[in-house]
Coordinates of C-alpha atoms (C1' of nucleotides) in Angstrom, one line a residue:
Chain A
X9 CA 87.2 70.3 102.1
X10 CA 86.6 68.4 98.9
X11 CA 89.7 66.6 97.8
X12 CA 90.1 64.1 94.9
X13 CA 87.7 61.4 96.3
X14 CA 84.9 63.8 96.9
X15 CA 85.3 65.3 93.4
X16 CA 85.4 61.9 91.8
X17 CA 82.3 60.7 93.7
X18 CA 80.6 64.0 92.9
X19 CA 81.4 63.4 89.2
X20 CA 79.8 60.0 89.3
X21 CA 76.6 61.2 90.9
X22 CA 76.4 64.2 88.6
X23 CA 76.9 62.2 85.4
X24 CA 73.4 60.8 85.2
X25 CA 71.9 64.1 86.2
X26 CA 73.7 66.2 83.7
X27 CA 74.8 64.3 80.6
X28 CA 72.5 64.8 77.7
X29 CA 70.7 67.7 79.3
X30 CA 70.5 71.1 77.6
X31 CA 71.3 74.2 79.5
X32 CA 68.3 76.5 78.9
X33 CA 69.7 79.5 80.9
X34 CA 72.4 80.5 83.3
X35 CA 71.9 82.9 86.2
X36 CA 75.0 84.3 87.9
X37 CA 74.0 85.6 91.3
X38 CA 77.5 86.6 92.3
X39 CA 79.7 87.6 89.5
X40 CA 83.1 87.4 91.2
X41 CA 82.9 83.6 91.5
X42 CA 83.4 83.6 87.7
X43 CA 87.2 83.8 87.5
X44 CA 89.8 84.1 84.8
X45 CA 89.9 83.9 81.9
X46 CA 87.3 86.6 81.9
X47 CA 84.1 86.0 80.2
X48 CA 84.4 88.6 77.5
X49 CA 80.9 88.3 76.0
X50 CA 77.7 89.7 77.5
X51 CA 74.2 88.5 76.9
X52 CA 71.6 90.3 74.8
X53 CA 70.5 92.5 77.5
X54 CA 74.0 93.6 78.1
X55 CA 75.9 94.0 81.4
X56 CA 75.5 90.6 82.8
X57 CA 78.1 87.9 82.1
X58 CA 77.4 85.8 79.1
X59 CA 75.4 82.6 79.4
X60 CA 77.0 81.1 76.3
X61 CA 80.5 80.9 77.8
X62 CA 78.9 79.3 80.8
X63 CA 77.2 76.6 78.7
X64 CA 73.9 78.4 78.0
X65 CA 72.0 76.6 75.1
X66 CA 74.5 73.9 75.0
X67 CA 73.9 70.2 75.6
X68 CA 76.2 68.7 78.3
X69 CA 78.3 66.0 76.7
X70 CA 81.2 65.5 79.2
X71 CA 82.3 65.6 82.8
X72 CA 86.0 65.5 83.5
X73 CA 88.2 65.6 86.5
X74 CA 91.8 66.4 87.2
X75 CA 93.0 66.4 90.8
X76 CA 90.4 68.3 92.7
X77 CA 89.0 70.2 89.7
X78 CA 85.9 69.3 87.7
X79 CA 85.0 70.3 84.1
X80 CA 81.6 70.3 82.5
X81 CA 81.8 70.2 78.7
X82 CA 79.1 71.4 76.3
X83 CA 78.4 70.3 72.8
X84 CA 79.6 73.6 71.4
X85 CA 83.0 72.7 72.9
X86 CA 82.9 75.1 75.9
X87 CA 84.4 73.6 79.0
X88 CA 83.8 75.2 82.4
X89 CA 86.2 74.3 85.1
X90 CA 84.8 74.2 88.6
X91 CA 86.9 74.3 91.8
X92 CA 85.0 73.8 95.0
X93 CA 87.7 75.2 97.3
X94 CA 86.9 74.6 100.9
X95 CA 83.1 74.8 101.1
X96 CA 81.8 74.6 97.6
X97 CA 79.0 72.3 96.5
X98 CA 77.2 71.4 93.3
X99 CA 73.6 70.4 93.8
X100 CA 70.9 69.2 91.4
X101 CA 67.5 70.4 92.3
X102 CA 64.0 70.1 90.7
X103 CA 62.8 72.9 88.6
X104 CA 60.9 75.2 89.0
X105 CA 63.0 75.8 92.1
X106 CA 61.0 76.1 95.4
X107 CA 62.4 78.9 97.4
X108 CA 63.7 76.6 100.1
X109 CA 65.7 74.7 97.5
X110 CA 68.0 77.6 97.0
X111 CA 70.5 77.6 99.8
X112 CA 72.3 80.7 101.1
X113 CA 75.4 81.5 99.1
X114 CA 74.1 80.1 95.9
X115 CA 76.2 81.9 93.3
X116 CA 75.3 80.3 90.0
X117 CA 72.3 78.4 88.7
X118 CA 72.1 76.4 85.5
X119 CA 68.6 75.6 84.3
X120 CA 68.5 72.3 82.5
X121 CA 66.0 70.2 80.5
X122 CA 65.8 67.1 78.5
X123 CA 62.8 65.7 76.6
X124 CA 60.8 65.0 79.7
X125 CA 62.3 66.7 82.7
X126 CA 63.5 70.0 84.0
X127 CA 66.1 70.5 86.7
X128 CA 68.7 72.9 87.9
X129 CA 72.3 72.7 88.9
X130 CA 73.4 75.0 91.7
X131 CA 76.9 76.2 92.6
X132 CA 76.9 77.0 96.3
X133 CA 80.1 78.2 98.0
X134 CA 79.8 80.1 101.4
X135 CA 83.5 80.8 101.8
X136 CA 84.1 81.5 98.1
X137 CA 87.5 79.8 98.0
X138 CA 86.1 78.1 94.9
X139 CA 85.3 79.4 91.5
X140 CA 84.3 78.9 87.9
X141 CA 86.6 79.3 84.9
X142 CA 85.3 79.2 81.3
X143 CA 87.3 77.9 78.3
X144 CA 86.3 77.7 74.7
X145 CA 87.4 74.1 74.5
X146 CA 88.5 71.2 76.7
X147 CA 91.9 71.5 75.0
X148 CA 92.4 75.1 76.1
X149 CA 91.4 74.2 79.6
X150 CA 94.2 71.6 79.5
X151 CA 96.7 74.0 78.0
X152 CA 95.9 77.0 80.1
X153 CA 95.0 75.6 83.5
X154 CA 95.3 71.8 84.0
X155 CA 98.8 71.8 82.5
X156 CA 100.0 73.4 85.7
X157 CA 98.8 70.4 87.7
X158 CA 101.0 67.4 88.4
X159 CA 99.9 63.8 87.7
X160 CA 96.6 62.7 89.1
X161 CA 97.0 61.2 92.6
X162 CA 94.4 58.5 92.0
X163 CA 96.7 56.7 89.6
X164 CA 100.2 57.9 90.8
X165 CA 103.0 55.5 90.1
X166 CA 106.2 55.1 92.2
X167 CA 108.2 56.5 89.2
X168 CA 106.0 59.6 88.9
X169 CA 106.2 60.1 92.7
X170 CA 110.0 59.7 92.5
X171 CA 110.3 62.5 89.9
X172 CA 107.9 64.7 91.9
X173 CA 109.9 64.4 95.1
X174 CA 113.4 64.3 93.5
X175 CA 115.8 67.0 94.7
X176 CA 113.2 68.6 96.9
X177 CA 114.4 69.3 100.4
X178 CA 111.1 70.1 101.9
X179 CA 108.9 68.1 104.2
X180 CA 107.3 65.3 102.2
X181 CA 103.9 66.5 103.3
X182 CA 104.5 70.0 101.9
X183 CA 105.3 68.5 98.5
X184 CA 102.3 66.1 98.5
X185 CA 100.0 69.1 99.1
X186 CA 101.6 71.0 96.1
X187 CA 99.1 70.5 93.3
X188 CA 101.8 71.3 90.7
X189 CA 103.7 68.2 91.9
X190 CA 100.7 65.9 92.5
X191 CA 97.1 66.7 91.8
X192 CA 94.3 65.8 94.2
X193 CA 95.6 65.4 97.7
X194 CA 94.6 67.8 100.5
X195 CA 95.3 67.8 104.2
X196 CA 93.1 64.8 105.0
X197 CA 94.4 62.3 102.5
X198 CA 98.0 63.4 102.8
X199 CA 98.0 62.6 106.5
X200 CA 96.1 59.3 105.8
X201 CA 98.5 58.3 103.1
X202 CA 101.7 59.0 105.1
X203 CA 100.3 57.1 108.0
X204 CA 99.5 54.1 105.9
X205 CA 102.9 54.2 104.3
X206 CA 104.6 54.6 107.7
X207 CA 106.4 57.8 106.6
X208 CA 107.0 60.8 108.9
X209 CA 105.4 63.9 107.4
X210 CA 108.4 66.0 108.1
X211 CA 110.8 63.7 106.3
X212 CA 112.7 65.5 103.6
X213 CA 111.1 64.6 100.2
X214 CA 114.4 63.7 98.6
X215 CA 115.3 61.3 101.4
X216 CA 112.7 58.6 100.6
X217 CA 114.1 55.2 99.5
X218 CA 112.8 53.4 96.5
X219 CA 110.9 51.0 98.8
X220 CA 109.3 54.0 100.6
X221 CA 108.3 55.6 97.3
X222 CA 106.6 52.4 96.2
X223 CA 104.9 52.1 99.5
X224 CA 103.8 55.7 99.5
X225 CA 102.5 55.6 95.9
X226 CA 100.5 52.4 96.7
X227 CA 99.2 54.0 99.9
X228 CA 98.0 57.1 98.1
X229 CA 96.2 55.1 95.5
X230 CA 94.6 52.8 98.1
X231 CA 93.5 55.6 100.5
X232 CA 91.9 57.5 97.6
X233 CA 90.2 54.4 96.1
X234 CA 88.7 53.4 99.4
X235 CA 87.5 57.0 100.0
X236 CA 85.9 57.2 96.6
X237 CA 84.1 53.9 97.2
X238 CA 82.9 55.2 100.6
X239 CA 81.4 58.3 98.8
X240 CA 84.0 60.7 100.0
X241 CA 84.6 62.3 103.4
X242 CA 82.1 64.7 104.9
X243 CA 83.8 66.7 107.6
X244 CA 81.6 69.7 107.5
X245 CA 80.4 70.7 104.1
X246 CA 80.8 68.1 101.5
X247 CA 77.8 66.5 99.9
X248 CA 77.5 64.8 96.6
X249 CA 75.3 65.8 93.7
X250 CA 72.3 64.4 95.4
X251 CA 73.0 66.2 98.6
X252 CA 74.1 63.1 100.4
X253 CA 77.1 63.0 102.8
X254 CA 80.0 60.6 102.4
X255 CA 81.1 57.9 104.8
X256 CA 84.9 57.9 104.3
X257 CA 85.5 60.0 107.4
X258 CA 84.7 57.0 109.5
X259 CA 87.8 55.3 108.1
X260 CA 90.2 58.0 108.9
X261 CA 93.1 56.7 110.9
X262 CA 94.8 60.0 111.8
X263 CA 93.0 63.0 110.4
X264 CA 91.1 64.8 113.2
X265 CA 92.4 62.3 115.8
X266 CA 95.3 64.2 117.4
X267 CA 95.9 63.0 121.0
X268 CA 93.8 59.9 120.4
X269 CA 95.3 56.4 120.4
X270 CA 96.9 55.2 117.2
X271 CA 94.8 52.5 115.7
X272 CA 97.9 50.4 115.0
X273 CA 100.0 50.7 118.2
X274 CA 97.8 52.6 120.8
X275 CA 100.3 55.4 121.4
X276 CA 98.7 58.9 121.5
X277 CA 98.8 60.5 118.0
X278 CA 101.0 63.6 117.7
X279 CA 99.6 66.8 116.3
X280 CA 101.9 69.3 114.6
X281 CA 101.7 72.2 112.1
X282 CA 103.3 71.9 108.7
X283 CA 102.6 74.7 106.2
X284 CA 100.1 76.1 108.6
X285 CA 98.1 72.9 108.3
X286 CA 97.3 70.7 111.3
X287 CA 99.3 67.5 110.8
X288 CA 98.4 64.3 112.7
X289 CA 100.7 61.3 112.7
X290 CA 102.1 58.5 114.9
X291 CA 105.6 59.1 116.2
X292 CA 105.9 55.3 116.8
X293 CA 104.6 54.0 113.5
X294 CA 106.0 56.8 111.4
X295 CA 109.6 57.0 112.7
X296 CA 111.7 60.1 112.1
X297 CA 115.1 58.8 110.9
X298 CA 116.8 61.9 112.4
X299 CA 119.2 63.1 109.7
X300 CA 116.4 62.7 107.0
X301 CA 114.2 65.3 108.7
X302 CA 113.5 68.8 107.7
X303 CA 114.1 70.7 110.9
X304 CA 111.6 73.3 112.1
X305 CA 113.1 76.7 111.7
X306 CA 112.2 77.6 115.2
X307 CA 114.3 74.8 116.6
X308 CA 117.5 76.3 115.4
X309 CA 118.2 78.0 118.8
X310 CA 121.7 77.5 119.9
Chain B
dC28 C1' 115.2 79.6 94.4
dC29 C1' 112.9 78.4 98.5
dG30 C1' 109.9 78.4 102.2
dG31 C1' 107.1 80.6 105.3
dA32 C1' 103.5 84.0 106.2
dC33 C1' 99.6 86.2 104.8
dT34 C1' 95.2 86.7 102.2
dC35 C1' 90.7 85.6 100.7
dC36 C1' 85.9 84.0 103.4
dT37 C1' 82.1 82.1 106.5
dG38 C1' 80.4 78.7 109.8
dT39 C1' 81.3 76.3 113.9
dG40 C1' 82.5 75.5 118.4
dC41 C1' 84.7 76.8 122.3
dG42 C1' 85.8 79.5 126.7
dC43 C1' 84.5 83.0 129.6
Chain C
dT13 C1' 72.5 83.3 126.9
dG14 C1' 75.8 85.7 124.3
dC15 C1' 79.9 87.5 122.8
dG16 C1' 84.5 87.2 120.8
dC17 C1' 87.9 84.5 119.1
dA18 C1' 90.4 80.5 117.2
dC19 C1' 90.1 77.4 113.8
dA20 C1' 89.1 75.0 109.5
dG21 C1' 92.3 75.4 104.8
dG22 C1' 93.0 75.5 98.8
dA23 C1' 95.8 78.2 96.4
dG24 C1' 97.6 82.5 94.9
dT25 C1' 100.7 86.1 96.3
dC26 C1' 104.3 88.5 98.6
dC27 C1' 108.5 89.0 101.1
dG28 C1' 112.8 87.8 103.5

DNA sequence: CCGGACTCCTGTGCGC
DNA sequence: TGCGCACAGGAGTCCG
């Protein structure tokens, strides 16, 4: 479940492995992971999706991130956007590739070289919630895709948060998960941020005071920064570009700890479902404030 | 307009 | 030991 910290850490581990390398060929093993906008061109042999729109024969000159999405930029301008979804990985492997270095569910392989080394970049995604989008330029990626994303969570300000939550009568957790409002948070870091800010996940988004907005913005930035520094959270799938797991999961205060004692007050943590997502919080440390809550629809009996 | 439910998909871990 | 099922959930889509 890579969220912003995992992607940011991945970016930093991929940078030395990719920047300056030239893509000698691209092999798409599973075509449907290449998403819109469709790759219109085909290669010389016809039929298979074009290598060029997937960076073939380009030198890699940039690695960008917005929210949970990564972009690899080539020197001909092409920008491919990669979203890892739930279970996606990007791995750098030696080339030629020993058979046991190609994991199951490898969908795309970029072969790379520089003056003295060959390597390969693999996109692996068992659940296929992820995907790859190609754009002729970084500018068109911004205009067509990243424009739909809210401000990046790693640098969110209280003012940006205020405008994202303004006039929204939904649980604050639901809004924080909405990538068009705020880009980068997933289930783990939303729960961690709300716990740190001592805000109940079901509070109506528009009910947060200025003090709470400042606290929440600061908590989000801090939780993400600490997770980036710890190399991201490895719950099940995530590994960085070198195949290494992260360590941030050891710092989680609430995620995955439903029923266990709150690290602050000792009371058993509550587990609930918001937007079909398991939500863990402390009823004591994250008080409700009754009239500010979004009620569960199922509670409207009588 | 809004929010909830459903969909895609596979690996894991549990209960029986 | 093995089977079946619940669960994990990012994000798009559909429906009330």
